[in-house]
Coordinates of C-alpha atoms in Angstrom, one line a residue:
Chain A
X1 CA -36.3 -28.6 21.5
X2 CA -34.9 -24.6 20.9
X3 CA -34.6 -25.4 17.5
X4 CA -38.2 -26.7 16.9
X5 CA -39.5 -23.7 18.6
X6 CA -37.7 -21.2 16.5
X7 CA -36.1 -18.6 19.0
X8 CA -35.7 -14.9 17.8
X9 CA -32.4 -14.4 19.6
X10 CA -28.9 -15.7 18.0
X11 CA -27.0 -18.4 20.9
X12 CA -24.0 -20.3 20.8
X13 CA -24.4 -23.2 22.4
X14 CA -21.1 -25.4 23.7
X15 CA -20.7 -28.8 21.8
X16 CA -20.3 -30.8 24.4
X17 CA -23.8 -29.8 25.6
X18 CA -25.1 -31.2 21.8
X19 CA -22.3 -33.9 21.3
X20 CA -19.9 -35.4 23.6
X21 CA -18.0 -36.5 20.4
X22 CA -16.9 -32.9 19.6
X23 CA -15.3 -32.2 23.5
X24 CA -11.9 -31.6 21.9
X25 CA -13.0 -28.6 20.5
X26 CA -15.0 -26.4 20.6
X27 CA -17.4 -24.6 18.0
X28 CA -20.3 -22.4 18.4
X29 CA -23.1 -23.2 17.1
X30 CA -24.9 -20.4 15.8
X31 CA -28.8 -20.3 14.8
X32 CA -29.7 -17.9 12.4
X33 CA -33.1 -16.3 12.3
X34 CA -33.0 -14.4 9.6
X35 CA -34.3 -17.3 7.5
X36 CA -37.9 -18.0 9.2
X37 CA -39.5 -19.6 6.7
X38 CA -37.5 -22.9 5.2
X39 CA -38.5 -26.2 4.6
X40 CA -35.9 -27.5 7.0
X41 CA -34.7 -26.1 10.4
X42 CA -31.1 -27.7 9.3
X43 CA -30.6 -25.2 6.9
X44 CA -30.4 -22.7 9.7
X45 CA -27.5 -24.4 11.5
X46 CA -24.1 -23.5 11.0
X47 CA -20.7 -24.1 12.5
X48 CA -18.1 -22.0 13.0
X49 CA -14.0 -23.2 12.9
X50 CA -12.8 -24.8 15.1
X51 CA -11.7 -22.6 18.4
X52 CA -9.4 -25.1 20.1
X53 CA -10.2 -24.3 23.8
X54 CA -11.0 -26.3 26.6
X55 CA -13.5 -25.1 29.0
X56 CA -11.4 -24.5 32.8
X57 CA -11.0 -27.6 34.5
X58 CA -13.1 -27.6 38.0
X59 CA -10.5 -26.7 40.6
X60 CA -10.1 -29.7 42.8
X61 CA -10.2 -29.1 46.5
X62 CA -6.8 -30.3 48.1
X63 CA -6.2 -30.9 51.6
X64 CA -4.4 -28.5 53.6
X65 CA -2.2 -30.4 55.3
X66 CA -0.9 -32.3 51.8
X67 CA -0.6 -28.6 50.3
X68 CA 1.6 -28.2 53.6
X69 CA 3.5 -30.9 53.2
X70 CA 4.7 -29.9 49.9
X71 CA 5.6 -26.2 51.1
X72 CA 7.7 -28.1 53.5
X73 CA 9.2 -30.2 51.1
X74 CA 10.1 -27.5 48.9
X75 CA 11.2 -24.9 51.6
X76 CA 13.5 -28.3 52.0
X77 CA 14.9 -28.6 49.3
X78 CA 16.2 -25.1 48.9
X79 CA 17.6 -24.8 51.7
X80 CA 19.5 -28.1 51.1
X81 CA 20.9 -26.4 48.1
X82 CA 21.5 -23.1 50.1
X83 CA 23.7 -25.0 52.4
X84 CA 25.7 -27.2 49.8
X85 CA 26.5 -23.7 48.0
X86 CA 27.6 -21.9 51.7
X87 CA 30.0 -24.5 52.0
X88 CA 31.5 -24.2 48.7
X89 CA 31.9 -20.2 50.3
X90 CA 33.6 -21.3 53.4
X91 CA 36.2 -23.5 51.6
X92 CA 39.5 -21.1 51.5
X93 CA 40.2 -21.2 47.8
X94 CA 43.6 -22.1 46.8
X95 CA 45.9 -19.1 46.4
X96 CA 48.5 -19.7 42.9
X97 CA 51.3 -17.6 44.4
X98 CA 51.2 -19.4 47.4
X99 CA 51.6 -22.8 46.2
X100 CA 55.1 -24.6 45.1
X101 CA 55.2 -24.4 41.6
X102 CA 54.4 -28.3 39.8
X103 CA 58.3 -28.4 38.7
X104 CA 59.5 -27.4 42.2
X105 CA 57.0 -29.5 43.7
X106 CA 58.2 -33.0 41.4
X107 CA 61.8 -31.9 42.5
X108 CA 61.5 -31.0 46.2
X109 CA 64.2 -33.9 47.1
X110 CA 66.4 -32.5 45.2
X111 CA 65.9 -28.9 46.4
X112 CA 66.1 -29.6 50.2
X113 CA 68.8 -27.8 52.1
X114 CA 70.9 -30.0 53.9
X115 CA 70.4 -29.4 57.6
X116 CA 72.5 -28.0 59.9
X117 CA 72.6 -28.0 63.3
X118 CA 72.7 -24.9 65.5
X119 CA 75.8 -25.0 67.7
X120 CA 74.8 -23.9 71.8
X121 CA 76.2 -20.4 71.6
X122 CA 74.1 -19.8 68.1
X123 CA 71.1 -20.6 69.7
X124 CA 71.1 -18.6 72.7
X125 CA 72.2 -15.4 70.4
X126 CA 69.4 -15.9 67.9
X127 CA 67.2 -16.0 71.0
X128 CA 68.8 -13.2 73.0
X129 CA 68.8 -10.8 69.8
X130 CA 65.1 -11.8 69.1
X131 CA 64.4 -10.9 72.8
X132 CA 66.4 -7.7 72.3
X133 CA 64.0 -6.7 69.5
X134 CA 60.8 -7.2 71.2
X135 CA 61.7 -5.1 73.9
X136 CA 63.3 -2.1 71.1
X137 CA 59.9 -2.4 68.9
X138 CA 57.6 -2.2 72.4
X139 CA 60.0 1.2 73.0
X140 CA 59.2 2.3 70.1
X141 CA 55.1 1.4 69.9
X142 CA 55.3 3.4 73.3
X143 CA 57.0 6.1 72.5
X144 CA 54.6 6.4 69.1
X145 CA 51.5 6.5 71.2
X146 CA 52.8 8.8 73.5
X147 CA 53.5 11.1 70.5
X148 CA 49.9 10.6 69.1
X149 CA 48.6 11.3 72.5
X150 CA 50.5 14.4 73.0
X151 CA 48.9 15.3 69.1
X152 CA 45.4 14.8 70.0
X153 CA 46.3 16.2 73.2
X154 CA 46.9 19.6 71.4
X155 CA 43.9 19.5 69.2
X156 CA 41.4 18.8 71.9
X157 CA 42.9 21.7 73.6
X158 CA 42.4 24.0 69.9
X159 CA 38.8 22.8 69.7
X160 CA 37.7 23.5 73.6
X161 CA 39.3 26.9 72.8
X162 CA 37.9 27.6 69.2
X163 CA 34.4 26.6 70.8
X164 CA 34.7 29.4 73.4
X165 CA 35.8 31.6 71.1
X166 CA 33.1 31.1 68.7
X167 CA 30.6 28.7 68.6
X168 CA 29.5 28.7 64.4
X169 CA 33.4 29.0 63.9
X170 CA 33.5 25.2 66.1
X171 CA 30.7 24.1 64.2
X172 CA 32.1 24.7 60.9
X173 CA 35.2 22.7 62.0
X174 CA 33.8 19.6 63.3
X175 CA 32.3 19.2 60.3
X176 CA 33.8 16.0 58.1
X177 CA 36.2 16.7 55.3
X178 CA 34.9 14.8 52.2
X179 CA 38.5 15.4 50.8
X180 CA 40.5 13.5 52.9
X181 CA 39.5 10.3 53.3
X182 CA 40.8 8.3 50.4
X183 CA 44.2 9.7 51.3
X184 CA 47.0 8.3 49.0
X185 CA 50.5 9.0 49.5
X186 CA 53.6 6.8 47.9
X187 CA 55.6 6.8 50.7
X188 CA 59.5 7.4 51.8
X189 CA 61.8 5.1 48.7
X190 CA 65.3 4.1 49.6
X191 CA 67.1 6.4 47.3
X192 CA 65.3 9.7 46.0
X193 CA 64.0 10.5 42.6
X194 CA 66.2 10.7 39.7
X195 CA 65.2 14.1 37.5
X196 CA 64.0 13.4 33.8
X197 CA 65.0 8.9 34.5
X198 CA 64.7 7.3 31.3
X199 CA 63.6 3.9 32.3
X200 CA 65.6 1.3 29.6
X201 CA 63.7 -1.8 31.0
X202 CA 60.1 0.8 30.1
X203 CA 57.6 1.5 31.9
X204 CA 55.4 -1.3 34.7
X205 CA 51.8 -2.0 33.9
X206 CA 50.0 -3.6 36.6
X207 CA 48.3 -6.6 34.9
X208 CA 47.0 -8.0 38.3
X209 CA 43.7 -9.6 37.5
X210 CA 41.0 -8.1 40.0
X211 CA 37.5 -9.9 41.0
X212 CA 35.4 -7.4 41.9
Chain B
X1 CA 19.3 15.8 79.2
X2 CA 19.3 16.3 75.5
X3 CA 21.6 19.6 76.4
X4 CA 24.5 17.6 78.4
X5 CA 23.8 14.1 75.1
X6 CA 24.3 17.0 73.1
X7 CA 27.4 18.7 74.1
X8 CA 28.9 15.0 74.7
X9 CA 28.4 14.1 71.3
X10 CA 30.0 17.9 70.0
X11 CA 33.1 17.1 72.7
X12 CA 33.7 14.2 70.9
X13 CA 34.0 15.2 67.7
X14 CA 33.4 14.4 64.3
X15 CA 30.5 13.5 63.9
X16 CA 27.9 15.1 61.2
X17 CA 24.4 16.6 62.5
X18 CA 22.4 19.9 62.2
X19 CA 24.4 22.8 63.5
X20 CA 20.8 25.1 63.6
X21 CA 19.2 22.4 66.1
X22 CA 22.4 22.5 68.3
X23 CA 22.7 25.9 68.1
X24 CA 18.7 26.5 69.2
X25 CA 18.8 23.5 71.9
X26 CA 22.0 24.6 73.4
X27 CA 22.7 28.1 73.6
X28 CA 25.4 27.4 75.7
X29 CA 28.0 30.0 74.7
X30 CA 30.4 30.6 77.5
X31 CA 30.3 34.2 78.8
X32 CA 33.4 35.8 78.8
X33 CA 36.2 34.6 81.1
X34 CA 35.8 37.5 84.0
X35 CA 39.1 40.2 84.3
X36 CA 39.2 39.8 80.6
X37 CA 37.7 43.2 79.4
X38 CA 37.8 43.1 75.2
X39 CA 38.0 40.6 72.7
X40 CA 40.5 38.7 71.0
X41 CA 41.5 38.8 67.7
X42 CA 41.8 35.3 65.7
X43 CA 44.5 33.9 63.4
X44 CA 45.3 31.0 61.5
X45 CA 48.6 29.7 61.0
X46 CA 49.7 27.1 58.7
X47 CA 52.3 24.2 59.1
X48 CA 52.9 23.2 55.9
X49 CA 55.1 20.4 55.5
X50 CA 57.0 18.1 53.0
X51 CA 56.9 14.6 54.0
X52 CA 60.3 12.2 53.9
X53 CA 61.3 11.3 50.7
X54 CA 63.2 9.3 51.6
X55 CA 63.6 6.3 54.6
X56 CA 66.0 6.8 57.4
X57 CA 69.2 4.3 57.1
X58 CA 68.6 1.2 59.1
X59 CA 69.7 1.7 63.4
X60 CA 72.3 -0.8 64.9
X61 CA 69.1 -2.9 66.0
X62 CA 67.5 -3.1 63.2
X63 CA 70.6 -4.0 61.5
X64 CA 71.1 -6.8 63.5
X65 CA 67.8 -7.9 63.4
X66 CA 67.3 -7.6 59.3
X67 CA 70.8 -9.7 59.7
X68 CA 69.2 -12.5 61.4
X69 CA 65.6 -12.7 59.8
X70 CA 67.8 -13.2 55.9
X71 CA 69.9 -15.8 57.7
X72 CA 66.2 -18.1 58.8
X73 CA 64.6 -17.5 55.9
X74 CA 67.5 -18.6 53.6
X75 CA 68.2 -21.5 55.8
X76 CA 64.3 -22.6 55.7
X77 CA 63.8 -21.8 51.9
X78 CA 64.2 -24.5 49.2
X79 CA 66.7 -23.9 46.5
X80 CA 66.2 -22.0 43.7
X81 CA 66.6 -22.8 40.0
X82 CA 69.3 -20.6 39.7
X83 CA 71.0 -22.7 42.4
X84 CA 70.4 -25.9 41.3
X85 CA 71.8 -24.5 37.6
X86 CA 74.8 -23.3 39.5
X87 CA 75.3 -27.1 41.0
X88 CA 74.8 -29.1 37.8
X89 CA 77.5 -26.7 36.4
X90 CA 80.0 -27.2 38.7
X91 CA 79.3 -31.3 38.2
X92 CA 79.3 -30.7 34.4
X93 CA 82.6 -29.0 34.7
X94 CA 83.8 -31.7 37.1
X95 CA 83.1 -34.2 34.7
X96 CA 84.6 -32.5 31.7
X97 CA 87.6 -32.7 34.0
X98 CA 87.3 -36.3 34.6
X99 CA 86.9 -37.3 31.0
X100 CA 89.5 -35.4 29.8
X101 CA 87.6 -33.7 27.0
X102 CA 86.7 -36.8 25.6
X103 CA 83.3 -36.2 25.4
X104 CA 81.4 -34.0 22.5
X105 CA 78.3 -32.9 24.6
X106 CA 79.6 -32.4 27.9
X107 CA 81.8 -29.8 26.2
X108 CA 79.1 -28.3 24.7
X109 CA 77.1 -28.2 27.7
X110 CA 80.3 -26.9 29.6
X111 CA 80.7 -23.7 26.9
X112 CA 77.4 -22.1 27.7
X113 CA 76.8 -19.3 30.0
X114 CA 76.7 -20.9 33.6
X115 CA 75.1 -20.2 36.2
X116 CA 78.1 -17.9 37.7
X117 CA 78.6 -15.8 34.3
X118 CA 74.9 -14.8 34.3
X119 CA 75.5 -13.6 38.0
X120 CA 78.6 -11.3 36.9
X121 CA 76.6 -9.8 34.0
X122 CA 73.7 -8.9 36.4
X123 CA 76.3 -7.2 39.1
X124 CA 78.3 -5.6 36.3
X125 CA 74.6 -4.2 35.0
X126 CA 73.3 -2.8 38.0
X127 CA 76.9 -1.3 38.7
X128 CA 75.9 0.5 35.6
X129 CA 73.4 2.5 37.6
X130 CA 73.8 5.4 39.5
X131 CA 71.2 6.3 42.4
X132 CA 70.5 9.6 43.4
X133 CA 72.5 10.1 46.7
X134 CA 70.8 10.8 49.7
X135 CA 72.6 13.2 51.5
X136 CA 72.1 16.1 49.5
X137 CA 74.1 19.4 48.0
X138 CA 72.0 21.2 50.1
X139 CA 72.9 19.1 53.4
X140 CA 76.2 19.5 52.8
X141 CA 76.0 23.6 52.0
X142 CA 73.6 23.3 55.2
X143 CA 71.2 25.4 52.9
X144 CA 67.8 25.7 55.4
X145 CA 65.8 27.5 52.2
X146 CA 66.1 24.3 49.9
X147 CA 63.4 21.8 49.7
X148 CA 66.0 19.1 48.7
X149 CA 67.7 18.7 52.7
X150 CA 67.4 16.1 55.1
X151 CA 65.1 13.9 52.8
X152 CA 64.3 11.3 55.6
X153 CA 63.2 13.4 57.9
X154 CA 60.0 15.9 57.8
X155 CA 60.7 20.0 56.9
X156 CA 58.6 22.7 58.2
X157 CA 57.8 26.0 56.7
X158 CA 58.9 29.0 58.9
X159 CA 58.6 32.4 57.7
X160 CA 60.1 36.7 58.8
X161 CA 56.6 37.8 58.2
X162 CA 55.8 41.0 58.3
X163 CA 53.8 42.7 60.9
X164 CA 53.5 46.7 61.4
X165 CA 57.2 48.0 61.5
X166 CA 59.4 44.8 62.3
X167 CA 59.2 40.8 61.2
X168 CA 59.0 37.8 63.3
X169 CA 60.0 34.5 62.2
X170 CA 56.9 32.3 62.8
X171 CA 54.7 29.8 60.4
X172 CA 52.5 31.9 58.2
X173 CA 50.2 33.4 59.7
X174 CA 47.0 35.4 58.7
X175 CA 44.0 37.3 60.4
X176 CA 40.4 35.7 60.6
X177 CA 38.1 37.9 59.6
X178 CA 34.6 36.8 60.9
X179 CA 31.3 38.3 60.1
X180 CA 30.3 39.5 63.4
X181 CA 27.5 41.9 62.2
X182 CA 26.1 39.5 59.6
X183 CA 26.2 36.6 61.9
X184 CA 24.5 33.1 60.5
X185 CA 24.8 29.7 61.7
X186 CA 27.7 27.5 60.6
X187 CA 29.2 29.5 57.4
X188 CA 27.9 33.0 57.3
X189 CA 27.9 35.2 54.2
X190 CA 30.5 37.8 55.1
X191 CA 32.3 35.2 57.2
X192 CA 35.1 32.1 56.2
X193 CA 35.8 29.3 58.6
X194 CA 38.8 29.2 59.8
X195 CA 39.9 26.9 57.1
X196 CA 39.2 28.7 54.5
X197 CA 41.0 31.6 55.9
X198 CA 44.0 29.5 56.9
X199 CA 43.7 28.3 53.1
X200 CA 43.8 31.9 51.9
X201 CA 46.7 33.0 54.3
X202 CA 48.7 30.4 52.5
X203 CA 48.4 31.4 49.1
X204 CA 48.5 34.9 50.6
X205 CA 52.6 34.1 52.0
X206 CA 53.8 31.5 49.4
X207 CA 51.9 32.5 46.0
X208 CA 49.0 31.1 44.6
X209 CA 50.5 27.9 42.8
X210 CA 51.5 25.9 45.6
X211 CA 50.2 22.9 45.8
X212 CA 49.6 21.8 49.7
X213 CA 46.2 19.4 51.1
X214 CA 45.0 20.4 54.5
X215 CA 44.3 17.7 57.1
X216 CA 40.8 18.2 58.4
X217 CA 38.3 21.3 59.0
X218 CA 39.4 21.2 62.5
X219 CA 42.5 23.0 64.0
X220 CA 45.5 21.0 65.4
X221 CA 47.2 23.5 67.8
X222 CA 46.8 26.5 69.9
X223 CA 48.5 29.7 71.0
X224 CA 47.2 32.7 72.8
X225 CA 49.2 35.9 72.8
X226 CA 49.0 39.7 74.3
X227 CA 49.3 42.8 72.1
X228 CA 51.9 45.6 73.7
X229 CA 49.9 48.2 75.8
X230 CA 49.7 50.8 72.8
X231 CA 48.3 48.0 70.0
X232 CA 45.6 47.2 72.7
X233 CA 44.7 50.2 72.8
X234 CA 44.5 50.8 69.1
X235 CA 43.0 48.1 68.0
X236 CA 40.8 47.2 70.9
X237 CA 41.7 43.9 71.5
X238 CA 43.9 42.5 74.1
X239 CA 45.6 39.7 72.1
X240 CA 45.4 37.3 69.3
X241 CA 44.1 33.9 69.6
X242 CA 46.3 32.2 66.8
X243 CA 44.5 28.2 65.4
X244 CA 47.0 26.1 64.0
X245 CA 46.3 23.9 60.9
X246 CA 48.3 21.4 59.5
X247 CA 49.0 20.8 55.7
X248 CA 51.2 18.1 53.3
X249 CA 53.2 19.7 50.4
X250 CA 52.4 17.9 47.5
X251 CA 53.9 19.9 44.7
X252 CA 53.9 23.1 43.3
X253 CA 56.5 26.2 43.9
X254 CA 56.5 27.5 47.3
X255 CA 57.1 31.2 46.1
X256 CA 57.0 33.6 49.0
X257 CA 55.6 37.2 48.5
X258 CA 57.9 39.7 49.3
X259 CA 55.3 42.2 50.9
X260 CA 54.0 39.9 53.3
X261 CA 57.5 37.5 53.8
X262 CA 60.9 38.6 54.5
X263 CA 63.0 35.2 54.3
X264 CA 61.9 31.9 54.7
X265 CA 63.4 28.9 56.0
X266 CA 62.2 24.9 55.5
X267 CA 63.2 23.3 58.9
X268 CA 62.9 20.0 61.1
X269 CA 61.4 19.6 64.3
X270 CA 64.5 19.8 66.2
X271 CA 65.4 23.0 64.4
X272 CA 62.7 24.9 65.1
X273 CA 63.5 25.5 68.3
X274 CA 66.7 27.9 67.2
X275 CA 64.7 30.0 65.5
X276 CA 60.7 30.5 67.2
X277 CA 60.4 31.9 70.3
X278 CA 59.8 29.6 73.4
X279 CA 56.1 29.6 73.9
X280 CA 55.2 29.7 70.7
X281 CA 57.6 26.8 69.8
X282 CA 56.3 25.0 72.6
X283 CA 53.0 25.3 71.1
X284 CA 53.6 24.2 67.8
X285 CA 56.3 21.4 68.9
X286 CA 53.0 19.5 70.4
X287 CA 51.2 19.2 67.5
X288 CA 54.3 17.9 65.4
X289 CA 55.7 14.4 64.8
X290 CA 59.0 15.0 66.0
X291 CA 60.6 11.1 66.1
X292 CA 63.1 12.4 63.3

């Protein structure tokens, strides 16, 4: 009906609107004007290549409670997996130097001490020394504390005096010491250092492997 | 009250905050203790100190005790290749015995190096190696300057400094100078915290190369002391108020500068008391670890 009337204005019109035959793509149609005087309207027609576009399917209204549902389901499902993987966390992982080597292990009948008893007076020695050293390593826990105590005891004492003294100068020594803390220190060996020791095994590198 | 929170959090120590809002919310300086006409001077001291090299030998107990714990743990083990290579020689040799040296592989098996050789070559290589001894030249020679003596237990720097006309053994000890007239919160321009000045006094007394960490902004000890009648009244102060801070030796040559030290000495906790005097020694004796 346009076309018989011979609009002035160029449209594209969608196919499906002309043709349901062309819905799987889409052209425009164009209508030219610039040719007003022709012995057919046809001549006027054109198509353009193909586009390949579909118009947007019309969003279907869903229910709320089946959108819901699937949340649920999901949220499920997720948190299935979140718990399968936690548990794999919790398992204590099996430690290589704490297991009996597979040779060892094959052997162990072999490799079993034979047992023997303890005689009376053995026993009672074992657990009177044992008993001896509990009450020597308390002595000495109490002894370190009161040492520690009597050290705090003393710096306390500084600070409450510094602090009357001055109280900038107490301010400036409360503050933390960024130095100190990692402290490192290879501690007391069993013999001393030898001067200038030329190692003949060489020198140890750590090859620990770290999982950081 | 945010004044008491506030001093209750600075008693305790340690922890980081704003000196300038303290300082405005709690001008809580203490006045003057009353009879006490005049201040006092401050001082740092340093107790520097070379940790053991070395442990101390095992006590009685501990022998004992060591004695028993290798005898369970041998008697709960499993045994160990070497063992079980030391067994199957003896058998191997047994059976040699047995057969009379009939037989070509259990001769061969028999000439390799058992179990037992392989021990001997192991003693006879360690015997090879000498450790350094423990007890020391200088313990023997008693030598209290050396660095090298009594290496298990813990040696204190004690110095003759000088001051005015005579010396005094004591640990090294220098003047704070604090910036009284340009006086800022925390550290002031003109002014060190004690510290710093105890750092300074050190490289002042033992040359600049030495090598020592301090343990902590704060001081560990405390000594109060009265000038004689005619230094109070020249210098205007009653006394020194000496702060005592503590410091690991961790290399470097302890050189000590002849202007400022006389003699030095490197001693243990126990010796100290020989050569400070009693109040002071007491002082410094409670901020010291003194099990060795």
């Amino acid at each position: 009906m346009a076309l018989s009337l011979g609009l002035s204005t160029v449209q594209r019109l969608a196919a499906n609107v002309l043709d349901m035959s062309l819905s799987r793509s889409l052209c425009a149609l164009t209508i030219s004007t610039r040719r007003d005087i022709s012995t057919s309207s046809a001549a006027a027609i054109a198509v353009s290549h193909p586009l390949c576009a579909e118009p947007l399917k019309k969003k279907k209204r869903i229910d709320p409670a089946v959108v819901r549902a699937r949340e649920e389901r999901r949220r499920r499902k997720l948190e299935k997996a979140i718990r399968r993987l936690e548990k794999s966390s919790r398992q204590l992982k099996p430690l290589a130097e704490m297991e009996l080597p597979r040779e060892v292990r094959a052997e162990l009948s072999e490799r079993r001490r034979p047992a023997r008893p303890l005689t009376t007076e053995e026993a009672n020695e074992r657990f009177d020394l044992m008993k001896e050293w509990t009450r020597h390593r308390r002595e000495q826990h109490v002894a370190d504390v009161a040492v520690l105590r009597r050290i705090q005891e003393s710096r306390a004492k500084a600070l409450r005096e510094l602090r009357a003294e001055s109280f900038e100068l107490y301010c400036a020594a409360i503050e933390e010491d960024p130095d100190l803390v990692p402290w490192a220190h290879s501690g007391p060996t069993l013999t001393p250092p030898i001067d200038g020791y030329d190692a003949p095994d060489g020198d140890y590198v750590d090859t620990t492997r770290r999982w950081e | 009250m945010r004044l008491t929170w506030c001093s209750r959090r600075l008693l305790l120590g340690g922890f980081q905050f704003s000196c300038r809002t303290l300082s405005q919310a709690a001008r809580a300086e203490p006045a003057p203790s009353a009879g006490q006409a005049g201040p006092w001077h401050l001082y740092t001291a340093v107790c520097l100190q070379r940790l053991p090299v070395v442990a101390p030998p095992l006590s009685e107990m501990e022998r004992r005790f060591t004695a028993l714990l290798r005898q369970l743990e041998f008697e709960r083990s499993l045994k160990s290749s070497h063992e079980i290579r030391h067994e199957m020689d003896i058998a191997t040799a047994e059976a040699l015995r047995a057969s009379e040296g009939d037989d070509p592989d259990l001769a061969e098996a028999a000439s390799l190096q058992t179990a037992a050789d392989f021990e001997d070559a192991c003693a006879e290589e360690l015997a090879g190696f000498e450790p350094a001894p423990t007890v020391t030249e200088a313990d023997r020679a008693g030598d209290q300057r050396s660095l090298q003596r009594r290496l298990s237990s813990r040696l204190v720097l004690v110095v003759q400094q000088r001051l005015g006309a005579g010396t005094s053994w004591m640990l090294p000890q220098g003047r704070h100078q604090d910036g009284a007239t340009l006086r800022q919160v925390g550290r002031g321009a003109a002014g060190d915290t004690p510290r710093q000045t105890a750092e300074q006094t050190l490289q002042a007394m033992v040359g600049p190369n030495v090598n020592a960490q301090f343990l902590g902004n704060a001081p560990w000890g405390f000594y109060k002391y009265k000038y004689p009648k005619p230094l109070q009244q020249e210098s205007g102060a009653i006394g020194g108020k000496v702060f005592f801070y503590k410091a690991v030796l961790r290399g470097g040559p302890v050189e000590p500068v002849a202007d400022r030290v006389a003699d030095h000495r490197w001693l243990t906790a126990a010796e100290l008391g020989g050569q400070l005097r009693s109040g002071y020694r007491r002082a410094v004796h409670r901020l010291l670890i003194d099990h060795d």
